[in-house]
Amino acid sequence: MLDAILAQSRNTALIMGLIAMIGLLLQKKHATDVISGTMKTVIGFMVFNIGSSAMSGVVQTFTDLFNVAFGIEGVTTQVEVATGLALNTYGTEVALVMLLGFVVNLIVAKFTRFKAIFLTGQHFLYFACVIALIFIANGLPMPLTVIAGGILLGFCGAALPSFCQPFMNKITGADNLAMGHFNCIGYAFSGYVGKLFGKMGKSTEEKKDASTVNMPKFFELFRDFIFSVALFMVVLFYVAVIACVVNGHMDIVLEKAGNDIWFIYPFLQGLQFAAGMSVLIYGVRQFIAEITAAFVAISEKYIPNSKPAVDCPAIFPFAPTAVLIGFVEHS
């Protein structure tokens, strides 16, 4: 019986549900809201796992084809897939690091000049996962992993957005939003590079000026994140499959394709990956929403002058042309 209880303590969906329940109780929510929020969190995490599994299968297929096609041993990097796989093994550690990180974020915002409340829950989860895995890989015991990891996560969540704040204020025209993303140092560096060369031309968003950059209508499709992911993966799969065929590995392509026509198979796999991504993102948003809501309520009540640190898409409407240019150049 004790072994069964200990085994359940490593069920990440239940751990996330418990965290959400504690947050809802701290807000003194009605019993029905506590039950509903807890169940939504558990279900959301299960949905996340379904999406993660779907994406993992596609990524493994692509990796196999790519390695055979080009004769290399490589891996495909995808944060959502990696997080899903890690949570299957170290879910308890990651969940506890994330919980303590939220608390430390509030404490740092309360007592220091770093006022960002990190509300991009999925990135908080990803970073908690990275921190926990690094500590575990270096032999740290679970208590030290949770304590040190939570402190590091919470401090970074409050402090890193400050690097981007001058540029956020310029883009949004106000000082009420922060960047809730852990690439803030890179974004800030880009901002300073932009300041260095920005005087050489017009802003991409000065639409009334005749010299403004005009993007082709086709590129507006890339405003849809899932479409962008689908197109990108379809292209990658066709590259891998065509390379396999050219290099004499048609048998492997046919084996992977199964009942599908081999030249349609890459298209279907790219869409399958995007479908898994859609499911995963939906699950993340559902189970994160209930957890972050508690910390939002606490920060609004007890932490004056705090700023919500939100995800990148919240900034896209302020500079849509720049977003498209950035996506095309990156791709």
Short mmCIF file of C-alpha atoms in Angstrom, two decimals:
data_model
loop_
_atom_site.label_atom_id
_atom_site.label_comp_id
_atom_site.label_asym_id
_atom_site.label_seq_id
_atom_site.Cartn_x
_atom_site.Cartn_y
_atom_site.Cartn_z
CA MET A 1 0.00 0.00 0.00
CA LEU A 2 2.82 2.39 0.91
CA ASP A 3 4.56 1.63 -2.39
CA ALA A 4 1.36 2.45 -4.26
CA ILE A 5 1.04 5.79 -2.44
CA LEU A 6 4.67 6.65 -3.17
CA ALA A 7 4.15 5.74 -6.82
CA GLN A 8 1.15 8.09 -7.01
CA SER A 9 3.26 10.87 -5.53
CA ARG A 10 5.19 10.85 -8.81
CA ASN A 11 2.03 11.30 -10.87
CA THR A 12 2.61 14.78 -12.24
CA ALA A 13 -1.02 15.34 -13.20
CA LEU A 14 -2.07 14.82 -9.58
CA ILE A 15 0.77 17.03 -8.31
CA MET A 16 -0.32 19.85 -10.64
CA GLY A 17 -3.91 19.38 -9.49
CA LEU A 18 -2.81 19.64 -5.86
CA ILE A 19 -0.91 22.86 -6.59
CA ALA A 20 -3.97 24.34 -8.29
CA MET A 21 -6.19 23.29 -5.39
CA ILE A 22 -3.90 24.99 -2.87
CA GLY A 23 -3.93 28.16 -4.93
CA LEU A 24 -7.72 28.16 -5.20
CA LEU A 25 -8.07 27.56 -1.45
CA LEU A 26 -5.71 30.48 -0.75
CA GLN A 27 -8.05 32.66 -2.80
CA LYS A 28 -10.93 31.42 -0.62
CA LYS A 29 -12.83 30.22 -3.66
CA HIS A 30 -16.16 28.42 -3.36
CA ALA A 31 -15.98 24.63 -3.07
CA THR A 32 -17.41 24.17 -6.57
CA ASP A 33 -14.71 26.44 -8.02
CA VAL A 34 -12.00 24.52 -6.16
CA ILE A 35 -13.27 21.17 -7.46
CA SER A 36 -13.73 22.48 -11.00
CA GLY A 37 -10.33 24.20 -11.11
CA THR A 38 -8.53 21.17 -9.70
CA MET A 39 -10.14 18.80 -12.21
CA LYS A 40 -9.45 21.18 -15.10
CA THR A 41 -5.80 21.25 -14.11
CA VAL A 42 -5.49 17.46 -13.96
CA ILE A 43 -7.36 17.03 -17.26
CA GLY A 44 -5.29 19.77 -18.88
CA PHE A 45 -2.08 18.00 -17.93
CA MET A 46 -3.43 14.73 -19.33
CA VAL A 47 -4.25 16.54 -22.58
CA PHE A 48 -0.70 17.91 -22.56
CA ASN A 49 0.64 14.36 -22.33
CA ILE A 50 -1.53 13.25 -25.26
CA GLY A 51 -0.16 16.05 -27.43
CA SER A 52 3.38 15.35 -26.27
CA SER A 53 3.07 11.66 -27.19
CA ALA A 54 1.74 12.51 -30.65
CA MET A 55 4.60 14.93 -31.29
CA SER A 56 7.20 12.52 -29.91
CA GLY A 57 6.19 9.85 -32.43
CA VAL A 58 6.48 12.26 -35.36
CA VAL A 59 9.81 13.64 -34.15
CA GLN A 60 11.23 10.12 -33.80
CA THR A 61 10.12 9.28 -37.34
CA PHE A 62 11.69 12.44 -38.73
CA THR A 63 14.93 11.81 -36.83
CA ASP A 64 15.15 8.26 -38.21
CA LEU A 65 14.57 9.43 -41.79
CA PHE A 66 16.98 12.35 -41.50
CA ASN A 67 19.75 10.23 -39.99
CA VAL A 68 19.41 7.59 -42.72
CA ALA A 69 19.16 10.18 -45.50
CA PHE A 70 22.29 12.08 -44.55
CA GLY A 71 24.25 9.36 -42.78
CA ILE A 72 24.50 11.20 -39.48
CA GLU A 73 23.48 10.61 -35.89
CA GLY A 74 21.51 13.66 -34.84
CA VAL A 75 18.66 14.66 -32.57
CA THR A 76 15.69 16.93 -33.15
CA THR A 77 15.29 19.69 -30.57
CA GLN A 78 11.74 20.53 -29.57
CA VAL A 79 11.10 22.00 -26.13
CA GLU A 80 7.52 20.74 -25.78
CA VAL A 81 8.45 17.16 -26.66
CA ALA A 82 11.52 17.21 -24.41
CA THR A 83 9.47 18.57 -21.52
CA GLY A 84 6.82 15.90 -21.95
CA LEU A 85 9.42 13.14 -21.91
CA ALA A 86 11.20 14.59 -18.88
CA LEU A 87 7.98 14.93 -16.91
CA ASN A 88 7.30 11.23 -17.34
CA THR A 89 10.40 10.50 -15.25
CA TYR A 90 10.98 13.56 -13.06
CA GLY A 91 7.50 15.05 -12.88
CA THR A 92 7.45 15.44 -9.09
CA GLU A 93 10.76 17.30 -8.96
CA VAL A 94 9.76 19.61 -11.82
CA ALA A 95 6.33 20.34 -10.31
CA LEU A 96 7.83 21.22 -6.91
CA VAL A 97 10.53 23.42 -8.48
CA MET A 98 7.79 25.20 -10.41
CA LEU A 99 5.63 25.69 -7.30
CA LEU A 100 8.50 27.09 -5.22
CA GLY A 101 9.55 29.20 -8.20
CA PHE A 102 6.14 30.89 -8.28
CA VAL A 103 6.40 31.67 -4.56
CA VAL A 104 9.97 33.02 -4.85
CA ASN A 105 8.91 35.14 -7.84
CA LEU A 106 6.28 36.83 -5.66
CA ILE A 107 8.75 37.34 -2.80
CA VAL A 108 11.41 38.86 -5.08
CA ALA A 109 8.82 41.14 -6.69
CA LYS A 110 7.61 42.22 -3.25
CA PHE A 111 10.96 43.09 -1.68
CA THR A 112 13.27 44.06 -4.57
CA ARG A 113 13.24 46.43 -7.53
CA PHE A 114 12.43 43.53 -9.87
CA LYS A 115 8.64 43.78 -10.15
CA ALA A 116 7.79 41.28 -12.89
CA ILE A 117 5.26 38.56 -12.06
CA PHE A 118 6.02 35.80 -14.55
CA LEU A 119 2.67 34.67 -15.97
CA THR A 120 3.84 32.72 -19.01
CA GLY A 121 3.19 29.44 -17.29
CA GLN A 122 4.34 27.12 -20.06
CA HIS A 123 7.77 28.76 -20.18
CA PHE A 124 7.95 28.65 -16.39
CA LEU A 125 7.29 24.92 -16.72
CA TYR A 126 9.93 24.47 -19.43
CA PHE A 127 12.58 26.34 -17.43
CA ALA A 128 11.67 24.45 -14.24
CA CYS A 129 12.20 21.26 -16.21
CA VAL A 130 15.62 22.37 -17.49
CA ILE A 131 16.79 23.47 -14.04
CA ALA A 132 15.60 20.25 -12.38
CA LEU A 133 17.22 18.05 -15.02
CA ILE A 134 20.57 19.86 -14.78
CA PHE A 135 20.62 19.56 -10.99
CA ILE A 136 19.56 15.90 -11.07
CA ALA A 137 22.16 15.09 -13.76
CA ASN A 138 24.84 16.54 -11.47
CA GLY A 139 23.80 14.31 -8.58
CA LEU A 140 21.93 16.77 -6.38
CA PRO A 141 19.41 15.13 -4.03
CA MET A 142 15.74 15.89 -4.48
CA PRO A 143 15.37 18.37 -1.55
CA LEU A 144 18.34 20.46 -2.73
CA THR A 145 17.13 20.27 -6.34
CA VAL A 146 13.72 21.61 -5.35
CA ILE A 147 15.00 24.37 -3.04
CA ALA A 148 17.89 25.61 -5.19
CA GLY A 149 15.92 25.16 -8.40
CA GLY A 150 12.88 26.99 -7.06
CA ILE A 151 14.96 29.93 -5.84
CA LEU A 152 16.81 30.20 -9.16
CA LEU A 153 13.60 29.90 -11.17
CA GLY A 154 11.74 32.48 -9.10
CA PHE A 155 14.57 35.00 -9.18
CA CYS A 156 14.99 34.66 -12.95
CA GLY A 157 11.24 35.02 -13.44
CA ALA A 158 11.27 38.35 -11.61
CA ALA A 159 14.62 39.72 -12.76
CA LEU A 160 15.17 38.71 -16.39
CA PRO A 161 12.21 40.70 -17.81
CA SER A 162 13.89 43.90 -16.58
CA PHE A 163 16.48 43.55 -19.38
CA CYS A 164 13.72 44.01 -21.96
CA GLN A 165 11.68 46.63 -20.12
CA PRO A 166 13.01 49.73 -21.97
CA PHE A 167 12.15 48.14 -25.30
CA MET A 168 8.78 46.86 -24.06
CA ASN A 169 7.88 50.39 -22.98
CA LYS A 170 8.85 51.77 -26.39
CA ILE A 171 6.91 49.15 -28.34
CA THR A 172 3.73 49.21 -26.24
CA GLY A 173 3.80 52.91 -25.39
CA ALA A 174 3.28 52.21 -21.69
CA ASP A 175 5.07 50.81 -18.64
CA ASN A 176 2.53 48.19 -17.62
CA LEU A 177 3.72 45.00 -19.35
CA ALA A 178 6.88 42.91 -19.07
CA MET A 179 8.28 40.19 -21.32
CA GLY A 180 7.50 36.79 -19.81
CA HIS A 181 10.11 34.75 -21.63
CA PHE A 182 13.46 33.34 -20.57
CA ASN A 183 15.27 34.57 -23.69
CA CYS A 184 15.19 38.13 -22.37
CA ILE A 185 18.96 38.65 -22.55
CA GLY A 186 18.93 37.74 -26.24
CA TYR A 187 15.94 39.99 -26.88
CA ALA A 188 17.61 42.87 -25.08
CA PHE A 189 20.78 42.35 -27.12
CA SER A 190 18.66 42.52 -30.29
CA GLY A 191 17.11 45.72 -28.98
CA TYR A 192 20.50 47.36 -28.50
CA VAL A 193 21.58 46.24 -31.97
CA GLY A 194 18.37 47.78 -33.29
CA LYS A 195 19.16 51.04 -31.51
CA LEU A 196 22.61 51.01 -33.07
CA PHE A 197 21.31 50.65 -36.64
CA GLY A 198 17.74 51.87 -36.24
CA LYS A 199 18.45 55.46 -37.20
CA MET A 200 19.43 54.30 -40.67
CA GLY A 201 15.84 53.64 -41.79
CA LYS A 202 12.15 53.88 -41.08
CA SER A 203 10.32 51.71 -38.59
CA THR A 204 8.50 48.73 -40.05
CA GLU A 205 5.33 49.95 -38.35
CA GLU A 206 5.19 53.47 -39.83
CA LYS A 207 2.35 52.49 -42.14
CA LYS A 208 1.46 55.97 -43.35
CA ASP A 209 4.85 56.56 -44.86
CA ALA A 210 5.30 55.58 -48.49
CA SER A 211 8.68 54.05 -47.75
CA THR A 212 7.28 51.64 -45.18
CA VAL A 213 8.08 47.97 -45.70
CA ASN A 214 5.15 46.21 -47.38
CA MET A 215 5.01 42.46 -46.85
CA PRO A 216 3.40 40.21 -49.51
CA LYS A 217 -0.12 39.02 -48.70
CA PHE A 218 1.09 35.42 -48.53
CA PHE A 219 3.20 36.12 -45.45
CA GLU A 220 0.10 37.04 -43.45
CA LEU A 221 -0.54 33.30 -43.21
CA PHE A 222 2.40 33.10 -40.84
CA ARG A 223 0.52 35.08 -38.23
CA ASP A 224 -1.05 31.72 -37.37
CA PHE A 225 1.48 29.87 -35.22
CA ILE A 226 0.08 26.39 -35.91
CA PHE A 227 0.09 27.00 -39.67
CA SER A 228 3.72 28.10 -39.44
CA VAL A 229 4.67 24.98 -37.51
CA ALA A 230 2.79 22.74 -39.96
CA LEU A 231 4.43 24.30 -43.02
CA PHE A 232 7.88 24.17 -41.47
CA MET A 233 7.54 20.49 -40.52
CA VAL A 234 6.09 19.55 -43.93
CA VAL A 235 9.13 21.12 -45.63
CA LEU A 236 11.54 19.34 -43.27
CA PHE A 237 9.84 15.97 -43.85
CA TYR A 238 9.98 16.38 -47.63
CA VAL A 239 13.68 17.22 -47.42
CA ALA A 240 14.33 14.07 -45.36
CA VAL A 241 12.15 11.80 -47.52
CA ILE A 242 13.51 13.06 -50.85
CA ALA A 243 17.07 12.71 -49.55
CA CYS A 244 16.29 9.12 -48.52
CA VAL A 245 14.93 8.32 -51.99
CA VAL A 246 17.88 9.95 -53.78
CA ASN A 247 20.38 8.08 -51.60
CA GLY A 248 18.79 4.69 -52.25
CA HIS A 249 16.77 4.23 -49.06
CA MET A 250 13.33 3.98 -50.65
CA ASP A 251 12.65 0.81 -48.65
CA ILE A 252 12.86 2.73 -45.38
CA VAL A 253 10.54 5.45 -46.68
CA LEU A 254 7.97 2.83 -47.72
CA GLU A 255 8.31 1.10 -44.35
CA LYS A 256 7.69 4.35 -42.48
CA ALA A 257 4.81 5.36 -44.77
CA GLY A 258 2.95 2.09 -44.21
CA ASN A 259 -0.44 2.34 -45.92
CA ASP A 260 0.13 5.96 -46.98
CA ILE A 261 1.40 6.91 -50.44
CA TRP A 262 5.06 7.70 -49.88
CA PHE A 263 5.06 11.17 -51.46
CA ILE A 264 1.95 12.19 -49.48
CA TYR A 265 3.34 10.77 -46.24
CA PRO A 266 5.63 13.78 -45.47
CA PHE A 267 2.68 16.15 -45.84
CA LEU A 268 0.57 14.09 -43.43
CA GLN A 269 3.38 13.81 -40.90
CA GLY A 270 3.92 17.56 -40.89
CA LEU A 271 0.23 18.11 -40.21
CA GLN A 272 0.27 15.38 -37.56
CA PHE A 273 3.04 17.22 -35.74
CA ALA A 274 1.08 20.49 -35.89
CA ALA A 275 -2.02 18.69 -34.61
CA GLY A 276 -0.05 17.32 -31.68
CA MET A 277 1.29 20.81 -31.02
CA SER A 278 -2.27 22.19 -30.97
CA VAL A 279 -3.36 19.58 -28.44
CA LEU A 280 -0.27 20.12 -26.30
CA ILE A 281 -0.67 23.91 -26.24
CA TYR A 282 -4.35 23.59 -25.34
CA GLY A 283 -3.46 21.29 -22.45
CA VAL A 284 -0.69 23.56 -21.19
CA ARG A 285 -2.94 26.60 -21.25
CA GLN A 286 -5.67 24.78 -19.37
CA PHE A 287 -3.59 23.42 -16.51
CA ILE A 288 -1.41 26.52 -16.25
CA ALA A 289 -4.38 28.92 -16.17
CA GLU A 290 -5.68 27.66 -12.83
CA ILE A 291 -2.23 27.70 -11.23
CA THR A 292 -1.24 31.18 -12.37
CA ALA A 293 -4.63 32.66 -11.46
CA ALA A 294 -3.85 32.19 -7.76
CA PHE A 295 -0.52 33.98 -8.03
CA VAL A 296 -2.10 36.81 -10.03
CA ALA A 297 -4.66 37.34 -7.28
CA ILE A 298 -1.97 37.32 -4.59
CA SER A 299 0.29 39.74 -6.49
CA GLU A 300 -2.55 42.19 -7.18
CA LYS A 301 -3.41 42.28 -3.50
CA TYR A 302 -0.01 42.25 -1.83
CA ILE A 303 2.57 43.47 -4.39
CA PRO A 304 2.06 47.08 -5.49
CA ASN A 305 3.67 48.32 -8.73
CA SER A 306 4.14 44.79 -10.00
CA LYS A 307 4.00 44.11 -13.75
CA PRO A 308 2.58 41.01 -15.43
CA ALA A 309 5.25 39.32 -17.55
CA VAL A 310 3.39 37.89 -20.55
CA ASP A 311 4.31 35.69 -23.51
CA CYS A 312 5.64 36.99 -26.83
CA PRO A 313 2.33 36.77 -28.77
CA ALA A 314 0.85 39.42 -26.48
CA ILE A 315 3.33 41.87 -28.02
CA PHE A 316 2.76 40.88 -31.66
CA PRO A 317 -0.16 43.30 -32.29
CA PHE A 318 2.08 46.26 -31.42
CA ALA A 319 4.52 45.46 -34.28
CA PRO A 320 2.91 42.93 -36.66
CA THR A 321 5.13 43.70 -39.66
CA ALA A 322 8.29 43.21 -37.61
CA VAL A 323 6.94 39.85 -36.43
CA LEU A 324 6.51 38.62 -40.01
CA ILE A 325 9.95 39.86 -41.05
CA GLY A 326 11.51 38.12 -38.05
CA PHE A 327 9.74 34.84 -38.78
CA VAL A 328 10.72 34.81 -42.45
CA GLU A 329 14.37 35.64 -41.70
CA HIS A 330 14.55 33.01 -38.96
CA SER A 331 13.04 30.32 -41.17
#
